[in-house]
PDB file of C-alpha atoms in Angstrom:
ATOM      1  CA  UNK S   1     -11.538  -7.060  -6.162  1.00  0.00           C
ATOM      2  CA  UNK S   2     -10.968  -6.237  -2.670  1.00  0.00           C
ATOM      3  CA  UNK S   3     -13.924  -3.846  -1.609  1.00  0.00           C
ATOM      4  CA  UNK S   4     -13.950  -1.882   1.445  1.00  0.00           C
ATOM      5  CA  UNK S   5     -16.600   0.222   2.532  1.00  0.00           C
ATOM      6  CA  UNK S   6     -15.748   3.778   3.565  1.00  0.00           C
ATOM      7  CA  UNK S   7     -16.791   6.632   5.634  1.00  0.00           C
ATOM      8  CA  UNK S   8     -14.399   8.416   3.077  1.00  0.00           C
ATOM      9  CA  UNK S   9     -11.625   7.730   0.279  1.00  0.00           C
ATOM     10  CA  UNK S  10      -9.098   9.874  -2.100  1.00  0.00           C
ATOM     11  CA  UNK S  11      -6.912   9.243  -4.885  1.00  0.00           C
ATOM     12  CA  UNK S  12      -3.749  11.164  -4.878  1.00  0.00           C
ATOM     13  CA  UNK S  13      -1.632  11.665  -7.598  1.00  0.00           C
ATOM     14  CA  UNK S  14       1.982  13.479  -7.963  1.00  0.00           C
ATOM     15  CA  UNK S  15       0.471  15.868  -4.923  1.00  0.00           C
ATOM     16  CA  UNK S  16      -3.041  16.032  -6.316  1.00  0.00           C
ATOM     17  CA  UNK S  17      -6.494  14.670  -5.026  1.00  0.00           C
ATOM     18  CA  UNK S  18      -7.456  13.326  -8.320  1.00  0.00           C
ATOM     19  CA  UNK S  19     -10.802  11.397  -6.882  1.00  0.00           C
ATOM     20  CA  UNK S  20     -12.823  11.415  -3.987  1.00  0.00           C
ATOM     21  CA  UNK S  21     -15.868  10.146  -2.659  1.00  0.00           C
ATOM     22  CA  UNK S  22     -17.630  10.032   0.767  1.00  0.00           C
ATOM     23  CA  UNK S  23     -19.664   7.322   1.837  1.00  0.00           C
ATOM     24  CA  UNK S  24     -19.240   4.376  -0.096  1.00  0.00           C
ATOM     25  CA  UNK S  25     -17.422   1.321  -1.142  1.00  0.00           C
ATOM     26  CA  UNK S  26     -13.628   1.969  -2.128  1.00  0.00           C
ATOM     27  CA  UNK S  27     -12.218  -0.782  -4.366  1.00  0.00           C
ATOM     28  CA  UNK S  28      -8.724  -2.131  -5.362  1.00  0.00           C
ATOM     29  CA  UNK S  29      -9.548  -3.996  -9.074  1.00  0.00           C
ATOM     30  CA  UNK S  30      -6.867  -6.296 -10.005  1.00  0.00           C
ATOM     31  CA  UNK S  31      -7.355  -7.861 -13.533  1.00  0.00           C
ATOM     32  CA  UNK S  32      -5.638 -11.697 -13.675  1.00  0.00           C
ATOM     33  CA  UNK S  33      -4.326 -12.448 -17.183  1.00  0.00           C
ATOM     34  CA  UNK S  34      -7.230 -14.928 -17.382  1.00  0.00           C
ATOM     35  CA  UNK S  35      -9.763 -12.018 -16.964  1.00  0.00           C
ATOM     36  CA  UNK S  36     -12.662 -11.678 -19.627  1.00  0.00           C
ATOM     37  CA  UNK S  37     -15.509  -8.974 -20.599  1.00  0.00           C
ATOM     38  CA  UNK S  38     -17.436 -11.639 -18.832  1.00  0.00           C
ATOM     39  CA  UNK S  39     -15.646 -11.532 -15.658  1.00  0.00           C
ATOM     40  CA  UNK S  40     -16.153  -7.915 -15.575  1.00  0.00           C
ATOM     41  CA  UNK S  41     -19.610  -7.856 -16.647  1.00  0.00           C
ATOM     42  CA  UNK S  42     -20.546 -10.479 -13.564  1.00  0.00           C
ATOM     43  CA  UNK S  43     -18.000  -8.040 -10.718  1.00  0.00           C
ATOM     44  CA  UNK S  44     -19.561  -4.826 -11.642  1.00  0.00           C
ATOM     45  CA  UNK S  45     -22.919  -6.585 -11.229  1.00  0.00           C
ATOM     46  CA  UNK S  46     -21.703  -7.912  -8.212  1.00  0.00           C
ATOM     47  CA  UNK S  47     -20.243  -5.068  -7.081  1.00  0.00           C
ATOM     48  CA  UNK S  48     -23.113  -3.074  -6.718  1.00  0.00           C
ATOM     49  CA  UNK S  49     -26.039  -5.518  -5.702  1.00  0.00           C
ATOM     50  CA  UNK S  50     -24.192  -6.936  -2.421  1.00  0.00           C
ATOM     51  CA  UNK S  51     -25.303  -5.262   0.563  1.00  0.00           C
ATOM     52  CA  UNK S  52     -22.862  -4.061   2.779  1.00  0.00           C
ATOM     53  CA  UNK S  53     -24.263  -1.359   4.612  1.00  0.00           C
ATOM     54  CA  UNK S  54     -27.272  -1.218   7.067  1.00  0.00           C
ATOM     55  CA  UNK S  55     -31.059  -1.345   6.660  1.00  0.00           C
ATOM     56  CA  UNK S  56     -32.903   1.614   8.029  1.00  0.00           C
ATOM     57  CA  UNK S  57     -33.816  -0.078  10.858  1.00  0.00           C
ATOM     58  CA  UNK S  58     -30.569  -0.212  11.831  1.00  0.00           C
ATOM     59  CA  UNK S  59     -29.594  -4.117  11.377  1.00  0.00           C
ATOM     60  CA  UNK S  60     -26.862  -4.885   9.496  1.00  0.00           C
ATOM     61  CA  UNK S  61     -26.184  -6.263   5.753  1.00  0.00           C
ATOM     62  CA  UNK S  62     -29.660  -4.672   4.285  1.00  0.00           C
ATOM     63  CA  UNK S  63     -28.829  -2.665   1.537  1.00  0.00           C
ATOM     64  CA  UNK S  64     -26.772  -2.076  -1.075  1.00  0.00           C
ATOM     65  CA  UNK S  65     -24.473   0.781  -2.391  1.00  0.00           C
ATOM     66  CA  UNK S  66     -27.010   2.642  -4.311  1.00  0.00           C
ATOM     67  CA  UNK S  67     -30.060   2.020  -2.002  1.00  0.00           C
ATOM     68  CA  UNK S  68     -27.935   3.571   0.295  1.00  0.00           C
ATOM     69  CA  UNK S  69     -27.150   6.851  -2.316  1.00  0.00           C
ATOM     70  CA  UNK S  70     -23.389   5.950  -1.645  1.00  0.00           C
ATOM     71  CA  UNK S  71     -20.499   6.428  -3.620  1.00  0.00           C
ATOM     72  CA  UNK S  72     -17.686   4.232  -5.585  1.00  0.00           C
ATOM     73  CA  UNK S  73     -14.400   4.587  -6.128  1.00  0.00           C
ATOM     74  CA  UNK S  74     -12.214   2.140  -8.481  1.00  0.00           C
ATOM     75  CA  UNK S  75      -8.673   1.932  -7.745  1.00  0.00           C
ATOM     76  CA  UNK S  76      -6.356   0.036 -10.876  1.00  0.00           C
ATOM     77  CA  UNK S  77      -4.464  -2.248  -8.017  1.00  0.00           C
ATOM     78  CA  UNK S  78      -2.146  -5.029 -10.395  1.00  0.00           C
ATOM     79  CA  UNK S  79      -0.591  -5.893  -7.079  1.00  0.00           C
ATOM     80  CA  UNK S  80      -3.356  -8.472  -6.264  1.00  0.00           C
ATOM     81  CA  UNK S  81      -2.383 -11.214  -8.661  1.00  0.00           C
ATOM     82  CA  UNK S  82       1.124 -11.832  -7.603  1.00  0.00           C
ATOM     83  CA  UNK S  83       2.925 -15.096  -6.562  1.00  0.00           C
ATOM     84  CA  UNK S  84       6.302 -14.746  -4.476  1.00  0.00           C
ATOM     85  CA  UNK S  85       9.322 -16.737  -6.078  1.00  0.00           C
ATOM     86  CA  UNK S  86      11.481 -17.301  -2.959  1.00  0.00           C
ATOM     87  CA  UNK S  87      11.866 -13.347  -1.121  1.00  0.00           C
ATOM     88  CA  UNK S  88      11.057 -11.815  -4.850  1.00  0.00           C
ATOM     89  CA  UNK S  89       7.334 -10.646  -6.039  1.00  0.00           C
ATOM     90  CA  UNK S  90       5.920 -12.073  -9.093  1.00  0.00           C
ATOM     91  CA  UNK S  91       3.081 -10.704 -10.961  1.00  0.00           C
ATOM     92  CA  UNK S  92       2.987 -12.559 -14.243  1.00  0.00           C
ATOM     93  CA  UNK S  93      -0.570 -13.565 -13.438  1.00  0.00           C
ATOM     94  CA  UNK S  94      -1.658 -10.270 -14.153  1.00  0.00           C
ATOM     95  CA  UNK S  95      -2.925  -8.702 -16.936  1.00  0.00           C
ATOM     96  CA  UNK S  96      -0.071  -7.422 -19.329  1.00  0.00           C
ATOM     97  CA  UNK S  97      -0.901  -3.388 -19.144  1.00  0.00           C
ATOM     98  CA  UNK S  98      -2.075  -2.435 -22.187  1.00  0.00           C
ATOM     99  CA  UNK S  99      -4.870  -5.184 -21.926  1.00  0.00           C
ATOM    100  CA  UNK S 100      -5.018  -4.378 -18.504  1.00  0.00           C
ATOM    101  CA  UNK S 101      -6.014  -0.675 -19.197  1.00  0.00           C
ATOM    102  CA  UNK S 102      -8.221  -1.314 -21.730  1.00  0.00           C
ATOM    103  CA  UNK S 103     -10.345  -3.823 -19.407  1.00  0.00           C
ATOM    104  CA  UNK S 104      -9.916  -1.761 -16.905  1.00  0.00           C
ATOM    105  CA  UNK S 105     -11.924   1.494 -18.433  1.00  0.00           C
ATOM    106  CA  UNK S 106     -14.391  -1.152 -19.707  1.00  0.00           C
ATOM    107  CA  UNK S 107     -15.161  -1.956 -15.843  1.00  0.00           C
ATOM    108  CA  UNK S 108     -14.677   1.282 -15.097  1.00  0.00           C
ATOM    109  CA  UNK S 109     -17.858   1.939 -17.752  1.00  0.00           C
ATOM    110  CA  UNK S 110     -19.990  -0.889 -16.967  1.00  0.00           C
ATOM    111  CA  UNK S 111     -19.930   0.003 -13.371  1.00  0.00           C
ATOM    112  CA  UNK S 112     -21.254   3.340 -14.228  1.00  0.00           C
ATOM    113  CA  UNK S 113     -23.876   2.206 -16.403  1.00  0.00           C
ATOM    114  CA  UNK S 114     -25.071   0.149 -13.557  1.00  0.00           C
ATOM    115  CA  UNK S 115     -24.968   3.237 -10.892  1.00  0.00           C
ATOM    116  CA  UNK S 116     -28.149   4.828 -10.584  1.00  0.00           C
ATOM    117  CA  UNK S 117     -26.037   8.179 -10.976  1.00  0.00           C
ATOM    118  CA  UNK S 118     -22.974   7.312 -12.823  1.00  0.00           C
ATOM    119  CA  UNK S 119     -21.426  10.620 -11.658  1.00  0.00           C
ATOM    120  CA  UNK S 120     -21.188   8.895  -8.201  1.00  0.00           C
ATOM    121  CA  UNK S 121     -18.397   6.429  -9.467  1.00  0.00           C
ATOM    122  CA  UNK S 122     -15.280   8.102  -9.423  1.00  0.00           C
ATOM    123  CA  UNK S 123     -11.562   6.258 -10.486  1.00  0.00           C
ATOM    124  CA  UNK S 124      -7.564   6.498  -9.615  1.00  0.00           C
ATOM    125  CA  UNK S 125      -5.383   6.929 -12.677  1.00  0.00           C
ATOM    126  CA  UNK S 126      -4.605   3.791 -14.107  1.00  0.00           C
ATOM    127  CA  UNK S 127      -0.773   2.775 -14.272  1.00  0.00           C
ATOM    128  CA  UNK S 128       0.429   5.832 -12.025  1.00  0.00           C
ATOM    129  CA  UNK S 129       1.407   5.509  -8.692  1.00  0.00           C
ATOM    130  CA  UNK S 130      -1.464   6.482  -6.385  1.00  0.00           C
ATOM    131  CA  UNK S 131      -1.994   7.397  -2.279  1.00  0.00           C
ATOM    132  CA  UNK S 132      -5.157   6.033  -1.511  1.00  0.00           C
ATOM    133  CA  UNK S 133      -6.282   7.206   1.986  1.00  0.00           C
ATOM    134  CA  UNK S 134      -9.632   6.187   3.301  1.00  0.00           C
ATOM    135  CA  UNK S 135     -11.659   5.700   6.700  1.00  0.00           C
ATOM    136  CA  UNK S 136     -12.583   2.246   6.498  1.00  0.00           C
ATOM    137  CA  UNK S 137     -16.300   2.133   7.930  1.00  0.00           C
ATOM    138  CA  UNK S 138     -16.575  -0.822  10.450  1.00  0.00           C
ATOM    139  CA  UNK S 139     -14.246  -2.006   9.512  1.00  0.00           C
ATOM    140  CA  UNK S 140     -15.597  -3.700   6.392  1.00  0.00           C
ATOM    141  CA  UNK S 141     -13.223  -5.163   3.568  1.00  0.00           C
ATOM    142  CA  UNK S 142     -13.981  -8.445   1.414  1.00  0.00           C
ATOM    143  CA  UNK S 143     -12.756 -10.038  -1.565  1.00  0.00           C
ATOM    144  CA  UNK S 144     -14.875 -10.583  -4.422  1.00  0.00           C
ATOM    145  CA  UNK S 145     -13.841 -13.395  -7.355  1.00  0.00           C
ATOM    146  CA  UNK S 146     -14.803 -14.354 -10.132  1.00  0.00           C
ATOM    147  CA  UNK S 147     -15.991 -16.855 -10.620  1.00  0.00           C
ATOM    148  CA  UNK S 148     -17.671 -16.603  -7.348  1.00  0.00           C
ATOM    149  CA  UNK S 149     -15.720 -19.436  -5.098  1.00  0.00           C
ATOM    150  CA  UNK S 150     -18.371 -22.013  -4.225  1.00  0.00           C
ATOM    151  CA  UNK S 151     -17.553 -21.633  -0.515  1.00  0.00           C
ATOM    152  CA  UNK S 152     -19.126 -18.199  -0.770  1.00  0.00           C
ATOM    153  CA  UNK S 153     -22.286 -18.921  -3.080  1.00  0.00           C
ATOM    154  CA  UNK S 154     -25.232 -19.761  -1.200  1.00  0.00           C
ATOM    155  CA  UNK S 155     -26.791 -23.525  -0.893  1.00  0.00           C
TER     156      UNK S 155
END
């Protein structure tokens, strides 16, 4: 997942503002074709428990997205998982689609039974093609993988 957190974010659809949030993390989920109800157990988790936005006394990296009453929006992004083959893009590492959606909606699930107000996680449409516009807050974005890379787990 890459996660960015946002002053603001929308999900556009043929003309329509299908989704939006305020503050809050925005996310692009890509699902590999080696993805599992595991892996999206563990990101969803993950997802909501690191803290990317500021304590109340000011200092950065204190708190997460629901101690700070924020907001989440899930974006299907396949793009992710791609390999180039010469000038030509390649995305046979990701998920086939119809797996792909399914596992998708799971995450899509789990991370709302992990919100303290599920009604505060809002999605894209999966498979369509989307404008996401967003203020980037910071600017923040990271990548999150699974399984966490062990130059980013703590010793």
């Amino acid at each position: 997942c890459v996660v960015q957190r946002v002053k603001s974010a929308s999900v556009t659809v043929d003309g329509h503002v299908i989704s939006r949030i305020g503050h809050g993390l925005c996310v692009l989920v890509g699902l590999s074709a080696e993805d599992t109800a595991e892996c999206a157990d563990w990101m969803a988790k993950k997802l909501l428990s690191v803290k990317f936005f500021a304590g109340e006394d000011g200092k950065h990296w204190k708190r997460n997205v629901k101690e700070v009453g924020g907001e989440v929006l899930l974006v299907s992004q396949f793009t992710l998982y791609f390999r180039t083959k010469g000038a030509n893009l390649d995305f046979s590492r990701s998920m086939p689609p119809d797996a792909a959606r399914q596992c998708y909606q799971e995450f899509v699930s789990k991370v709302r039974d992990e919100m303290a107000d599920p009604d505060k996680v809002k999605d894209g449409q999966f498979g369509a093609l989307m404008d996401v516009e967003l203020v980037n807050d910071g600017p923040v974005t990271v990548q999150i993988e699974y399984p966490e890379p062990p130059s980013q787990k703590k010793s």
